[in-house]
């Protein structure tokens, strides 16, 4: 018993000595173990943070793709809104509008794919659908979510949450937009499965899931790795949605347990429309390498306990090799298919990573010259010499000397018998060993092809811009010539008239020619102003009832007289059921004048011009066809393609000596399109030209027919005798002309040479002593608008009633709007047409 007790005491003493001797080793082991565990926890935290960043990035990427999908619907809906806006509805009858909408529905379906959308529209409370359903006529849309939201959005595209369609009984999402100026709506019904994302499908880690929910948490689309029923997955996603909204899953380590009991990280992104993209990644994937880290921890601790010294040496070797590898990874990353470390002093290379071909023909370490020569077998022969010079040892050494850290370019490299674009980079960094650079290769064929396509696109765009610039240059050159021609005539004839004042006959002839040249110059200026309005989208239309046949006959009369005087035949034919129509007669006259002017202008003596007006269909919304044909010089096929392009003129075949800006046809086409019609042309050189214009006009009902000529009282011409007119004009010549013409009509004229003087003259006059004011716009001290506002603000009984007419050379819509805002009653353009002025004064006097 004593022996056993002594033996136990000896063993305990031995154990205490071992523990005492190894206390430093134990302390080091404990410290090392703590460091390992802390590092392990830190690494786990880093992995989870990286996983969160990746998951959030994936969710945001999917959400971005979803928003891009919605952009396609938005663009098509905004296009559809133009069909149900006030401008379209006002000028198209119900049948035509429905025809346009169904054509639009077909185009939208073709663009997005068959079965992707179910398009329809609500016009004046009536449903027009691409796929009509039973009961759509009685269906009340006013209380539906999509219609209400579209009206409230006022021109912005809205998307509803998923709901069960009352007609089809299936789940849909409705995208809708309201037409401008109306309560009409265009809408698409889209099934949730059509919101799937294709481009990011391969980006999800293995066994990950993706869910798309609307703002209510309803599942729209899913790519689930969980094997469960559809209903279970919907409930599962609804729970995820609620937890995300409550903020329970915002922490880095936050996770959920799926329907299979698997632990998952969860990441989300909320789009602008409230839809939520959710990505779940299994923890097994996130921490796939962490199990190996745990194994190495135990192994390192065990080896360190038994073989501390050996482990220290081994750790040193591993750290040294790892540092070398990290240097390379830090410089290059993992995006290159081939990586070489080149020592330009010794002329050697180390193959860190190589292509199949290079590994078969080269050793992992060798002469750099062998590497360059072997590359010559796969690099395109046209670029190989440049490649060799750019990456020779001498040039690499010079690049390092100049501290160029990144040098390279693109070249064609052969892969399995096919050439593809490759980018090569020579990279230098101080973290590399002395006299070393990294040579790396990355395939960039897709990026290069895109770059080449973009370059081609830019070149084509530049060419188009050059052609447009050249076209405008031609236009300004032609315009300069065409404006100088009548201007030279005016100047020359004015000089001749001054020299022949004693010969009334010749002087009258000169004045007649001066007037003709002035009208020609005014037409050129009016064409330029009209084109400016069209390009700014400010072309306006007005509607009134008129006799179509009589109006066309009036338009043709002047040209018929000109044709007969020039020995050209002129025929006019009608086939009309309804002559009384409602529309913009003035704009119709512009189109007819352009067509008739060209027909007469380009028809030689002995040729024929014919005008036919045919009513194509009866009813309250009829269509009329206007055909203007001639046997003139015709047009080339090349010019026909550019006929309706502004600034273009055909100067190749007989039109060089004909005046004009080349704007008539573009203006005519724009007017026809604004009136809801179309214009076509057929022409051959030497055989003539035929223009066909189709326009819709409203036919008034019987009770809307105007009074007959016998019963209608003719408009009484406005007389200027004994009228007192205040003329505000700072230009002496304009003042003289206006004053003389007004006095010749029996009017009394009060003159004011600026806006302030006009205000004072009116203020000093007796109430109602001045019958009208002609107000120039651009004057010193106080312009026309300021003077008009000041006159309207005077405290006298006639300040609000006296007619103020703006007289200005600025004929743009914004100028007219400014005069109206200043309180003026009407607008007359310079040069003043006194017949127009008298008609304006007559209208104001009767109002």
PDB file of C-alpha atoms in Angstrom, residues 41 62 346 387 506 519 564 582 647 677 703 725:
ATOM      1  CA  UNK A  41     -14.887  33.967 -35.812  1.00  0.00           C
ATOM      2  CA  UNK A  62     -32.361  40.981 -60.350  1.00  0.00           C
ATOM      3  CA  UNK A 346      17.652  37.467 -66.882  1.00  0.00           C
ATOM      4  CA  UNK A 387       3.354  42.485 -80.668  1.00  0.00           C
ATOM      5  CA  UNK A 506     -43.310 102.092-117.330  1.00  0.00           C
ATOM      6  CA  UNK A 519     -44.717  88.588-102.658  1.00  0.00           C
ATOM      7  CA  UNK A 564     -53.804  79.202-119.364  1.00  0.00           C
ATOM      8  CA  UNK A 582     -65.892  70.857 -90.945  1.00  0.00           C
ATOM      9  CA  UNK A 647     -33.678  71.514 -97.027  1.00  0.00           C
ATOM     10  CA  UNK A 677     -54.303  62.188 -93.245  1.00  0.00           C
ATOM     11  CA  UNK A 703     -79.547  71.068 -88.813  1.00  0.00           C
ATOM     12  CA  UNK A 725     -55.929 105.311 -85.073  1.00  0.00           C
TER      13      UNK A 725
END
